[in-house]
Amino acid sequence: MTIKFLLLVNKQGQTRLAKYFTELLSTDEKRALEGEIVRKCLARTDKQCSFFEHRSYKIIYRRYASLFFMVGVDDDENELAVLELIHCFVEVLDKHFGQVCELDIMNDPDVVHYIMDEMLLNGCIVDTNKINILEPVQLLENVQS
Amino acid sequence: MLQQLKAPKLPFRELDLLVKAIGECRSKQEEDRIIAAEVDTLKQRLSDPRLDKTRGRSREVDTLKQRLSDPRLDKTRGREYMVRVIYCEMLGHDASFAYIPALQLASDPSLLTKKAAYLALTQLLDYKHELVLLLVNTLLSDLKSDNFVVVASALVVTSKLIGPDLVNAVLPLVIERLSHPRESVRKKAVMALLHFHQMDPDRSGPLAGVELERHFRTTLCDKEPSVMAATLNALASLAATNPAPFRQLIPSLTSILKQVVEHRLPKAYDYHRFPAPFIQIKLLKLLRLLGAGDKAASDNMSAVVAATLRRAAAGGSHTIGHAIVYEAVRTVTDIYPNPQLLAAAAEAVAGLIKSSSHNLKYCGLTALAAITRVSPKYAQEHQVAVIDCLEDPDETLKLKTLELLVTMTKANNVTVVVERLMAFLRSTACGGDELLRRHIAGQVVSLAEKYAPDTAWFVRVMAEVFEVGGDVLQPQLAHNLCRLIAEQDSELHATAVRLFMQILDNGTTSSGGAAAAAAAGLGGGAAAAAAAAGSSSSGLLPEILLCCICWVLGEYGSLAAQLPPPHKASIGQVADKLCAAVASAQPSPATRAHLLTAITKLAARQLVSQGGPGPAGVLRPEAQDLLSKAGSSSLVELQQRAREAAALLKLPPTVLSAVLPFDGSCEELEPAELEEARSLSFLDSYVNQAIAAGAQPYNPPPELCHELGILDAEDLDSLGLQSPGAAAAVPALGGLGGMGLGLGLMPAAAGAPAAAAAALGQQRQQSAAAAAAGGGVRPAAGTALKGGPAKGSSIVDPFKDLLG
């Protein structure tokens, strides 16, 4: 019933963001896993569903422009809910960065992580209320400037 | 939503150079080079003593000095270095050089630096790492901070990096934070407690005696929905192992769910006009855990679950609405069955399956499978829609549909379902994934065993499954199939022979066509078409199938002469085909042993029917070749069988037909006969004759004495030997069992005469040999040894002396 990892990978297969929750994998294992999953995603067409199985995980993915958002869950999870979680996450990013793009994520990966930490902890959904999520993150921005 | 790249709007940083370089690089090698250079730079900078001094200055200095050195630049640098470290690790490089600097920066007063350092640590380390110990003091002081963002960050780190041995250090503070004024802190404290619970679920370690449940009950009633939602996660985890103590929460949970669906939460929790959908889903999941198997609990929740389902279905066609519907249906199917709920759920599922979106179809199929398990009638209504999904090119969907079909299978549709499963098994989608193939092949076998309409169909399907999925199935299945065939009448024997001959005929490359053609022959038209469309994945016949073929053709191959053309074949031709197939498949020694026995049986049959060796000699050239090669093989089993075969085939036909009777594998033995076979008492007169003539009496080895009950286990131990002739029995059993597929003898009974025979053979081959071949061969001996020459024989040819 938990989310195992969340990956943002672009169409060339370059990882832009990788967050692992309760899985304890080494760096090499993580990168190998990411490569395999991305290859499978890239091979899928629009006519197929957004879910597939890979090893012991079920992967749910969604493509936004050049980025794939891929979430790995274990068997019992509600796939449609995870699909919408991805969309909610993108909406939050959009609200924060204003028309978010891949470069925003590359320039401020730590902020993206902080946003994720407000929404997901240890693989469970904690909050999807955009105001709650963005308040602490906004404060950080104010400190910086 | 995501658009083209645009210029960064932040002040210049070296990080920007790195990002630009990574963004523009064209190949993995280039990226590796950039990152390797970056790693070197970082190592240098982070171990630079000047860095420490700068940081140190901004820590302990008075206000004036702080203003002199630009603190903002330093802080940004700290944050920047940490982000660069994260990049290096994310792109696959080792960043262990950054552990210590990150630990140091974590205690930096600058919020940004601290958070960046914490982030780097959570990305690089895990709770098992020994360096985490160095972080504890920083975490403790941060947990007490006045700044709620700092407290929140510390809690996030606590949820990831605190392991069982450090829990006690932070537990009291975390519990205190449960009542922090800020919801951002409270919800993270709840999650931290959940993490601690998962570190020690039995409360046998650091959490012994701590009642987390009490805290969770309080936070469940928190005025902030987000804290309540976080608590739901914790409750779900706790209830998953033991739901009973949490059932008393059901009234609170149903009341919360009711409030949520009635839009009584703040608008900020809405998502696309659905009220707090993720919270609804969490509540449904939790209710599912608590209601499963408990009628009273399920009754308490049925009204609110129905209301949730209704509202979600009516809320418009957004995916999140469907997600709630899907979750509600799964709850309905898992709790105690309620007819109205099930009807409502079935209706909702119909909507999902009929939609045009693949994702919805997928979830609809899973939901339908769940409903079918509880109440099979609903599946019938949707059969058409389900079959449509089967035709879909999307493999994921096809697989789901197959799983659903398996749950819906009954006697009247098993043929169709099995056809589909076999087609999927042959298709390339299944090809590489062994787990999947084993799963599907297993499904086919169990369905065939449960619902087979007749034996001919069963045999055909098993042959197909062996051929396509033989490498992932248990070898025991071959034994079962042969046994089944043996028990049937001669008509089935003939059809089985024809089937296997066809498989051999079509060779190894188009075995798919073989089974299909055979299927057509046995009357499964549509099946043949479907099966022939696919192509066999590997070129060789699997072992399991070869074993079956060898045995069936060995036992009943003579029936091939009675088959209509093109299958009609003489015994010699059958033997040839067998040899050719086995030779090309490079089988294991076990299969080759089966082959030898099969050839022997066929040749024996021929001898018996012809009344003696024909003009072409006893065996065909290939068979003869095989036998002589095996006779000098280094594997004892093969050698034994080859020599036995050679000797047997020299016997006169009358003896041969007693030793290797046709279709005798299923004959039952009387207990008296078994006992005779066990003790070889019929040989007594012969043995006594030999002893009277001066031969030495037999002195069995101690292991055998134990087996025969002459010695005790203690005696055996005192001699330092291993007890039962398990070791002795196994190779003999292998010989007996292999040749006697369908023999019907109990292993113990089979082991004893074989072991006795083997041991005797080693010491007194004359007695055994003479007994077997001599005129005193009674039916008892014949039945005991039916199905193959398993008498006492060894390296030395036992019959040479007797027959000259």
mmCIF file of C-alpha atoms in Angstrom, chain B residues 619-737:
data_model
loop_
_atom_site.group_PDB
_atom_site.id
_atom_site.type_symbol
_atom_site.label_atom_id
_atom_site.label_comp_id
_atom_site.label_asym_id
_atom_site.label_seq_id
_atom_site.Cartn_x
_atom_site.Cartn_y
_atom_site.Cartn_z
ATOM 1 C CA LEU B 619 17.003 -53.665 -33.486
ATOM 2 C CA ARG B 620 17.251 -50.952 -36.072
ATOM 3 C CA PRO B 621 20.738 -49.563 -36.667
ATOM 4 C CA GLU B 622 20.187 -46.284 -34.830
ATOM 5 C CA ALA B 623 18.721 -48.031 -31.840
ATOM 6 C CA GLN B 624 21.532 -50.537 -31.824
ATOM 7 C CA ASP B 625 24.023 -47.731 -32.012
ATOM 8 C CA LEU B 626 22.409 -45.965 -29.107
ATOM 9 C CA LEU B 627 22.367 -49.076 -26.997
ATOM 10 C CA SER B 628 25.994 -49.880 -27.558
ATOM 11 C CA LYS B 629 27.044 -46.297 -26.830
ATOM 12 C CA ALA B 630 25.044 -46.331 -23.649
ATOM 13 C CA GLY B 631 26.509 -49.672 -22.741
ATOM 14 C CA SER B 632 29.893 -48.079 -22.358
ATOM 15 C CA SER B 633 28.623 -44.827 -20.928
ATOM 16 C CA SER B 634 30.185 -43.486 -17.739
ATOM 17 C CA LEU B 635 26.750 -43.016 -16.212
ATOM 18 C CA VAL B 636 25.863 -46.148 -14.335
ATOM 19 C CA GLU B 637 22.153 -45.855 -14.936
ATOM 20 C CA LEU B 638 22.542 -45.772 -18.689
ATOM 21 C CA GLN B 639 25.045 -48.582 -18.684
ATOM 22 C CA GLN B 640 22.815 -50.726 -16.558
ATOM 23 C CA ARG B 641 19.809 -50.242 -18.744
ATOM 24 C CA ALA B 642 21.733 -50.775 -21.930
ATOM 25 C CA ARG B 643 23.177 -54.035 -20.764
ATOM 26 C CA GLU B 644 19.885 -55.220 -19.375
ATOM 27 C CA ALA B 645 18.289 -54.369 -22.677
ATOM 28 C CA ALA B 646 20.895 -56.248 -24.620
ATOM 29 C CA ALA B 647 20.483 -59.282 -22.407
ATOM 30 C CA LEU B 648 16.693 -59.127 -22.323
ATOM 31 C CA LEU B 649 16.404 -59.016 -26.049
ATOM 32 C CA LYS B 650 18.196 -62.279 -26.268
ATOM 33 C CA LEU B 651 15.498 -64.001 -24.279
ATOM 34 C CA PRO B 652 13.010 -66.238 -26.026
ATOM 35 C CA PRO B 653 9.748 -64.481 -26.876
ATOM 36 C CA THR B 654 7.656 -66.342 -24.306
ATOM 37 C CA VAL B 655 9.840 -65.209 -21.460
ATOM 38 C CA LEU B 656 10.032 -61.730 -22.886
ATOM 39 C CA SER B 657 6.296 -61.315 -23.020
ATOM 40 C CA ALA B 658 6.106 -62.234 -19.359
ATOM 41 C CA VAL B 659 8.888 -59.912 -18.360
ATOM 42 C CA LEU B 660 7.765 -56.997 -20.493
ATOM 43 C CA PRO B 661 4.057 -57.449 -20.960
ATOM 44 C CA PHE B 662 2.019 -55.085 -23.055
ATOM 45 C CA ASP B 663 -0.007 -52.470 -21.175
ATOM 46 C CA GLY B 664 0.759 -53.995 -17.831
ATOM 47 C CA SER B 665 1.869 -50.876 -16.023
ATOM 48 C CA CYS B 666 -1.303 -50.490 -14.050
ATOM 49 C CA GLU B 667 -1.688 -53.932 -12.722
ATOM 50 C CA GLU B 668 -2.231 -54.037 -9.012
ATOM 51 C CA LEU B 669 -0.200 -56.373 -6.875
ATOM 52 C CA GLU B 670 -1.498 -58.511 -4.047
ATOM 53 C CA PRO B 671 0.183 -57.971 -0.670
ATOM 54 C CA ALA B 672 1.332 -61.579 -0.750
ATOM 55 C CA GLU B 673 2.899 -61.052 -4.136
ATOM 56 C CA LEU B 674 4.590 -57.917 -2.885
ATOM 57 C CA GLU B 675 5.975 -59.801 0.050
ATOM 58 C CA GLU B 676 7.323 -62.500 -2.216
ATOM 59 C CA ALA B 677 8.931 -59.910 -4.399
ATOM 60 C CA ARG B 678 10.386 -58.215 -1.384
ATOM 61 C CA SER B 679 12.014 -61.288 0.074
ATOM 62 C CA LEU B 680 12.649 -63.104 -3.187
ATOM 63 C CA SER B 681 11.456 -66.255 -1.474
ATOM 64 C CA PHE B 682 10.827 -67.959 -4.762
ATOM 65 C CA LEU B 683 14.565 -68.110 -5.222
ATOM 66 C CA ASP B 684 15.066 -70.087 -2.017
ATOM 67 C CA SER B 685 15.116 -73.507 -3.633
ATOM 68 C CA TYR B 686 17.664 -72.369 -6.192
ATOM 69 C CA VAL B 687 19.836 -70.735 -3.574
ATOM 70 C CA ASN B 688 19.755 -73.843 -1.396
ATOM 71 C CA GLN B 689 20.758 -75.957 -4.356
ATOM 72 C CA ALA B 690 23.739 -73.721 -5.007
ATOM 73 C CA ILE B 691 24.813 -73.739 -1.344
ATOM 74 C CA ALA B 692 24.549 -77.510 -1.251
ATOM 75 C CA ALA B 693 26.830 -77.590 -4.262
ATOM 76 C CA GLY B 694 29.440 -75.610 -2.319
ATOM 77 C CA ALA B 695 28.687 -71.959 -3.034
ATOM 78 C CA GLN B 696 29.189 -69.370 -0.276
ATOM 79 C CA PRO B 697 26.037 -68.122 1.417
ATOM 80 C CA TYR B 698 25.201 -64.543 0.822
ATOM 81 C CA ASN B 699 26.474 -61.998 3.333
ATOM 82 C CA PRO B 700 24.493 -58.822 2.907
ATOM 83 C CA PRO B 701 26.107 -55.484 3.821
ATOM 84 C CA PRO B 702 24.950 -53.930 7.110
ATOM 85 C CA GLU B 703 22.879 -51.185 5.493
ATOM 86 C CA LEU B 704 20.842 -53.787 3.724
ATOM 87 C CA CYS B 705 20.386 -55.746 6.941
ATOM 88 C CA HIS B 706 18.822 -52.737 8.492
ATOM 89 C CA GLU B 707 16.595 -52.268 5.516
ATOM 90 C CA LEU B 708 15.470 -55.889 5.736
ATOM 91 C CA GLY B 709 14.955 -55.645 9.468
ATOM 92 C CA ILE B 710 17.826 -57.839 10.530
ATOM 93 C CA LEU B 711 19.796 -55.102 12.230
ATOM 94 C CA ASP B 712 18.615 -52.248 14.412
ATOM 95 C CA ALA B 713 19.419 -48.614 13.992
ATOM 96 C CA GLU B 714 21.721 -48.760 16.997
ATOM 97 C CA ASP B 715 23.704 -51.576 15.486
ATOM 98 C CA LEU B 716 24.008 -49.530 12.397
ATOM 99 C CA ASP B 717 25.230 -46.514 14.298
ATOM 100 C CA SER B 718 27.767 -48.565 16.176
ATOM 101 C CA LEU B 719 29.116 -49.674 12.856
ATOM 102 C CA GLY B 720 29.325 -46.005 11.901
ATOM 103 C CA LEU B 721 27.045 -46.391 8.967
ATOM 104 C CA GLN B 722 24.124 -44.445 7.650
ATOM 105 C CA SER B 723 20.697 -45.877 8.159
ATOM 106 C CA PRO B 724 18.155 -46.715 5.625
ATOM 107 C CA GLY B 725 19.162 -47.865 2.253
ATOM 108 C CA ALA B 726 17.792 -44.551 1.171
ATOM 109 C CA ALA B 727 21.085 -44.101 -0.560
ATOM 110 C CA ALA B 728 20.925 -47.587 -1.996
ATOM 111 C CA ALA B 729 17.240 -47.373 -2.733
ATOM 112 C CA VAL B 730 17.353 -44.099 -4.626
ATOM 113 C CA PRO B 731 19.415 -45.130 -7.607
ATOM 114 C CA ALA B 732 17.549 -48.395 -7.750
ATOM 115 C CA LEU B 733 14.317 -46.516 -7.329
ATOM 116 C CA GLY B 734 15.347 -44.222 -10.086
ATOM 117 C CA GLY B 735 15.735 -47.225 -12.291
ATOM 118 C CA LEU B 736 12.501 -48.773 -11.198
ATOM 119 C CA GLY B 737 10.532 -45.570 -10.977
#
